[in-house]
JSON list of C-alpha atoms in Angstrom, two decimals:
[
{"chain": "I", "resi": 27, "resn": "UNK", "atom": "CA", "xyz": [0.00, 0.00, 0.00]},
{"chain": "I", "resi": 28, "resn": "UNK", "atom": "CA", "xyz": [1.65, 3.76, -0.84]},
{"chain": "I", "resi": 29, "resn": "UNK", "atom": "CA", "xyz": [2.35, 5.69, 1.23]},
{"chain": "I", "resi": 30, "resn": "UNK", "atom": "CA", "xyz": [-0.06, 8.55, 0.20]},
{"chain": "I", "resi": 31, "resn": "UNK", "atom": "CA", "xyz": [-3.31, 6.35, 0.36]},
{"chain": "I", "resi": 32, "resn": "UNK", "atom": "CA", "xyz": [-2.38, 6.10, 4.74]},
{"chain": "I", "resi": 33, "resn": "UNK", "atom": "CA", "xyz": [-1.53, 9.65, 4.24]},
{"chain": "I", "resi": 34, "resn": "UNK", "atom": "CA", "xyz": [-4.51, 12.10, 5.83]},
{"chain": "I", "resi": 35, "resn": "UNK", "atom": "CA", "xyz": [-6.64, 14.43, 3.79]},
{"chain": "I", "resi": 36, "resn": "UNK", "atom": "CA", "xyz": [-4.89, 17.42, 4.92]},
{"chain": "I", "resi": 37, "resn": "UNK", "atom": "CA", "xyz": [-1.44, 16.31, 4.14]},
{"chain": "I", "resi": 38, "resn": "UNK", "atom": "CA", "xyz": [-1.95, 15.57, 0.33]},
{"chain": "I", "resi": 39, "resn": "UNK", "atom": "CA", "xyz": [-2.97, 18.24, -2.38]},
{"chain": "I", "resi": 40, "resn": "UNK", "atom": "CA", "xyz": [-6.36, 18.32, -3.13]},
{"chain": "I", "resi": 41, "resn": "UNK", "atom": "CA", "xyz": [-6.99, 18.67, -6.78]},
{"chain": "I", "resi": 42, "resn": "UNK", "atom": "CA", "xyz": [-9.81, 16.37, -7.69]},
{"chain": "I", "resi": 43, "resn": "UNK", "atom": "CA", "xyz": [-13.85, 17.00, -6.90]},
{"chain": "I", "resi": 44, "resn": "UNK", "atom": "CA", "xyz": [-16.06, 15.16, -6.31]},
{"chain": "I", "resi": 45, "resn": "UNK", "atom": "CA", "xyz": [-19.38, 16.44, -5.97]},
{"chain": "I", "resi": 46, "resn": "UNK", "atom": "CA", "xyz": [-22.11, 14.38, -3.86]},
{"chain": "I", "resi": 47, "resn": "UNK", "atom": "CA", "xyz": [-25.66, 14.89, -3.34]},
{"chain": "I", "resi": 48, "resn": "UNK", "atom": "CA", "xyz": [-27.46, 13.05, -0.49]},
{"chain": "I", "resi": 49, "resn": "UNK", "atom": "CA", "xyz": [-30.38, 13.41, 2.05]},
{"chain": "I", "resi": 50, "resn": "UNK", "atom": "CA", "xyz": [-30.68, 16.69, 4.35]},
{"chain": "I", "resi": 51, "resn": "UNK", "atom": "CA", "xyz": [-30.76, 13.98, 7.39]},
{"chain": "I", "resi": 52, "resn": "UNK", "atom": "CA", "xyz": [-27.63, 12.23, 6.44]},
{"chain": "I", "resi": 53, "resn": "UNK", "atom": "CA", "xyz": [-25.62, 15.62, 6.11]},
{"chain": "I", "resi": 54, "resn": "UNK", "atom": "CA", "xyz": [-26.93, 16.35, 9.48]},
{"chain": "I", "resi": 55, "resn": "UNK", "atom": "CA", "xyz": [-25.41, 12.91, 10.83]},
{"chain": "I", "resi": 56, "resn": "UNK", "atom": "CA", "xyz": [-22.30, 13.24, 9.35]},
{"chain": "I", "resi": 57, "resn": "UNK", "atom": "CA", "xyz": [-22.07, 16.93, 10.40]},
{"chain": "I", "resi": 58, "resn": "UNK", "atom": "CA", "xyz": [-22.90, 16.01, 14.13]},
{"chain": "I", "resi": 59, "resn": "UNK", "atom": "CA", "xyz": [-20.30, 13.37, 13.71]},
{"chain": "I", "resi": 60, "resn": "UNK", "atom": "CA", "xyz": [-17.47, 15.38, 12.44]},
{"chain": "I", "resi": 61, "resn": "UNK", "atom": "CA", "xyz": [-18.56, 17.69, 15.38]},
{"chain": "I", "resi": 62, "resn": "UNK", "atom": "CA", "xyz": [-17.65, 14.97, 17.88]},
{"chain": "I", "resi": 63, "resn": "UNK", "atom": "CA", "xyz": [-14.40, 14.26, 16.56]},
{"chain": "I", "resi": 64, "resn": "UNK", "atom": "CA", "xyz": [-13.69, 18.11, 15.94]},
{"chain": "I", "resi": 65, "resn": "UNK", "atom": "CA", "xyz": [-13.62, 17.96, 12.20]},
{"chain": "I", "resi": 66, "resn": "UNK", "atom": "CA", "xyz": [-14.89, 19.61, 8.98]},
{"chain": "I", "resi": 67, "resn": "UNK", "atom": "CA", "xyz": [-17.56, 17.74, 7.17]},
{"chain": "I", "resi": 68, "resn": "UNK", "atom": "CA", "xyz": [-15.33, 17.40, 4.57]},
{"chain": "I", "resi": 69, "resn": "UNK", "atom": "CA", "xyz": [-12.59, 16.05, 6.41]},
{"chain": "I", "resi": 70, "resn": "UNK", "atom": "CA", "xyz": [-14.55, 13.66, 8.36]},
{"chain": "I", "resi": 71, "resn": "UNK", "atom": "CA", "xyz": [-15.59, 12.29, 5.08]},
{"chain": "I", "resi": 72, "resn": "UNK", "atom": "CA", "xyz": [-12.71, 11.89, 3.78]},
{"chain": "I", "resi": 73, "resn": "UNK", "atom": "CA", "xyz": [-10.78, 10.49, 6.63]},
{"chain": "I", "resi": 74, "resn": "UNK", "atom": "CA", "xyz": [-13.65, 7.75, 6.63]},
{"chain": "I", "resi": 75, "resn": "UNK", "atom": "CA", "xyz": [-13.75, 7.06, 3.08]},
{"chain": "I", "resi": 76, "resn": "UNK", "atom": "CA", "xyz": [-10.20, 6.61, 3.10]},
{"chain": "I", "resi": 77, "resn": "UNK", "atom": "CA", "xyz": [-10.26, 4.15, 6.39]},
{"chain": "I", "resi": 78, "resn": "UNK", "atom": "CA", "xyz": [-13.17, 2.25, 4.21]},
{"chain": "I", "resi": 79, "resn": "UNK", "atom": "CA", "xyz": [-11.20, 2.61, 1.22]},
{"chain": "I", "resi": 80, "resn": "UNK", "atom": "CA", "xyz": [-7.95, 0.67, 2.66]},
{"chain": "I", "resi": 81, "resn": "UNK", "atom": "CA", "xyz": [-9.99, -1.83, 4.47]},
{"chain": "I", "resi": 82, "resn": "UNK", "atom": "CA", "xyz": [-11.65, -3.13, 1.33]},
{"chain": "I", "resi": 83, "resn": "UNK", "atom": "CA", "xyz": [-8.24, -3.20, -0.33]},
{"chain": "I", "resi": 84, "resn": "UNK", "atom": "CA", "xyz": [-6.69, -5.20, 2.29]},
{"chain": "I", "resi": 85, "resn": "UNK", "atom": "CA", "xyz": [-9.34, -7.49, 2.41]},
{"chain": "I", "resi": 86, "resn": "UNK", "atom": "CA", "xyz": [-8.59, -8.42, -1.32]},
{"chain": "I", "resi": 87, "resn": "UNK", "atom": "CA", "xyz": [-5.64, -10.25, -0.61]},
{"chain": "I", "resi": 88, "resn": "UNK", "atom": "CA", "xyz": [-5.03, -13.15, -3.13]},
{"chain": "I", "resi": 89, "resn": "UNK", "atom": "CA", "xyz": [-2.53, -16.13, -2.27]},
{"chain": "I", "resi": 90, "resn": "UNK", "atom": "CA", "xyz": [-2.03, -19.12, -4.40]},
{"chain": "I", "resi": 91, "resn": "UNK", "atom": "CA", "xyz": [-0.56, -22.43, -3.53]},
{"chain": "I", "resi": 92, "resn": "UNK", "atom": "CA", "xyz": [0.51, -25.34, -5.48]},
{"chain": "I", "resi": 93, "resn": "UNK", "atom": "CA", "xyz": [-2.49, -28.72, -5.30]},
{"chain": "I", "resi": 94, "resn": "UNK", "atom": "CA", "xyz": [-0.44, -30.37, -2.47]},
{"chain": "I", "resi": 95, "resn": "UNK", "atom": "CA", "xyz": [-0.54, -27.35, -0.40]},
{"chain": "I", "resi": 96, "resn": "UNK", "atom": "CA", "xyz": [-4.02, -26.23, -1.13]},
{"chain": "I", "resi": 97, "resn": "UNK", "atom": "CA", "xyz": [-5.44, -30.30, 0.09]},
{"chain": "I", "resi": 98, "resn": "UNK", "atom": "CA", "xyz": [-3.68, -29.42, 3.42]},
{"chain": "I", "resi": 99, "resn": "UNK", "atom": "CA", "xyz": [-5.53, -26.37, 3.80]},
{"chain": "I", "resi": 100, "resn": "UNK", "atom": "CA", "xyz": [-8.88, -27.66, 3.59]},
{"chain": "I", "resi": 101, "resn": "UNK", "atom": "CA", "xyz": [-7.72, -30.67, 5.38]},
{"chain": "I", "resi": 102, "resn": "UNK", "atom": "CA", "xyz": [-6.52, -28.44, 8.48]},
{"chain": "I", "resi": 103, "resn": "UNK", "atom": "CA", "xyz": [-10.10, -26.42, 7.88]},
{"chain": "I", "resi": 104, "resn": "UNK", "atom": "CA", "xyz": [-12.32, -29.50, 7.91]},
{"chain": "I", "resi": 105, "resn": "UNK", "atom": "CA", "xyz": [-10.37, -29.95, 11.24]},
{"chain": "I", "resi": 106, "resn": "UNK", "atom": "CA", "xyz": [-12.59, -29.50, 14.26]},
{"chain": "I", "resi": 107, "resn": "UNK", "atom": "CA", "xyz": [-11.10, -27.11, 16.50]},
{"chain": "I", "resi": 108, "resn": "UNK", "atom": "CA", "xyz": [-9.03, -28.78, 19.64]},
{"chain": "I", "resi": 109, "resn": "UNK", "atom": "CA", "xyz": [-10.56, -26.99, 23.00]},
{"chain": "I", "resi": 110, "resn": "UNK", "atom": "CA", "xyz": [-7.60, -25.52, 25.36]},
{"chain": "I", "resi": 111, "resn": "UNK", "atom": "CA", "xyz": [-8.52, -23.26, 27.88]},
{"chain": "I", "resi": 112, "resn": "UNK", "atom": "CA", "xyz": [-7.78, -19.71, 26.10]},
{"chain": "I", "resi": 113, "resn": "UNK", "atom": "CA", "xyz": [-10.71, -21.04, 23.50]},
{"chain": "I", "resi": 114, "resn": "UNK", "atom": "CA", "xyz": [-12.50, -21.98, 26.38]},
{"chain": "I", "resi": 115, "resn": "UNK", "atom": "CA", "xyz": [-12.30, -18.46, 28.42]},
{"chain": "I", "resi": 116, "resn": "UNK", "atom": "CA", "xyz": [-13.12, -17.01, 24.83]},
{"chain": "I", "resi": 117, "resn": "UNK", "atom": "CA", "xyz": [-16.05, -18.78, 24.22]},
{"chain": "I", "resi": 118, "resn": "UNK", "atom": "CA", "xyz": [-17.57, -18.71, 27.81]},
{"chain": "I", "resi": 119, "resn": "UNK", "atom": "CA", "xyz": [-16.64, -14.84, 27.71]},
{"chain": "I", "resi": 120, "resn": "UNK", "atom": "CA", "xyz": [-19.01, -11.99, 26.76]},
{"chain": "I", "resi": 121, "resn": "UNK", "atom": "CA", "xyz": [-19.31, -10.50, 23.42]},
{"chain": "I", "resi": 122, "resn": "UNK", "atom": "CA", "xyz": [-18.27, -6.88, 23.98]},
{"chain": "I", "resi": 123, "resn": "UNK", "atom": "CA", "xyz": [-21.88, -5.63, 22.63]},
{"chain": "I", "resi": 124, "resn": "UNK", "atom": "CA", "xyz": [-23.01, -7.63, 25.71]},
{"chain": "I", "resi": 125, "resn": "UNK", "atom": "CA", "xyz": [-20.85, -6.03, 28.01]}
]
């Protein structure tokens, strides 16, 4: 990933526009938002486009692996899990929405 995609909206030139028309209510939330966090609507935007942005990337990653390799991986996912007691704690733990 470059460097300037990690970069933050202020630190880069901005010479592209984009121009975005959306629902008085969702302007509202985003302006509240960016209120919050202390931030311009357009910087909030941007700041979370960018964080969505990245994520999406990242979760595009592609790996390839010769037969041989690719039978052991579906062997060790058809695996059930083993229980030890950190799975244990995790599983008899609350979610944190339930906290």
């Amino acid at each position: 990933m470059s460097a300037a995609v990690m970069e933050t909206p202020r630190e880069t030139k901005r010479d592209a526009v984009i121009n975005v028309r959306l629902p008085t209510k969702l302007r509202d939330l985003i302006d509240s938002a960016a209120a919050v966090v202390g931030k311009t609507r357009t910087d909030f935007i941007l700041e979370s486009a960018r964080k969505h942005a990245v994520d999406v990337l990242l979760d595009q990653t592609l790996f390839s692996l010769e037969t041989a390799q690719y039978e052991e991986f579906l062997r060790v996912l058809d695996e059930p899990v083993q229980p030890n007691a950190r799975l244990k704690q995790l599983l008899a733990s609350k979610s944190p929405w339930q906290k």
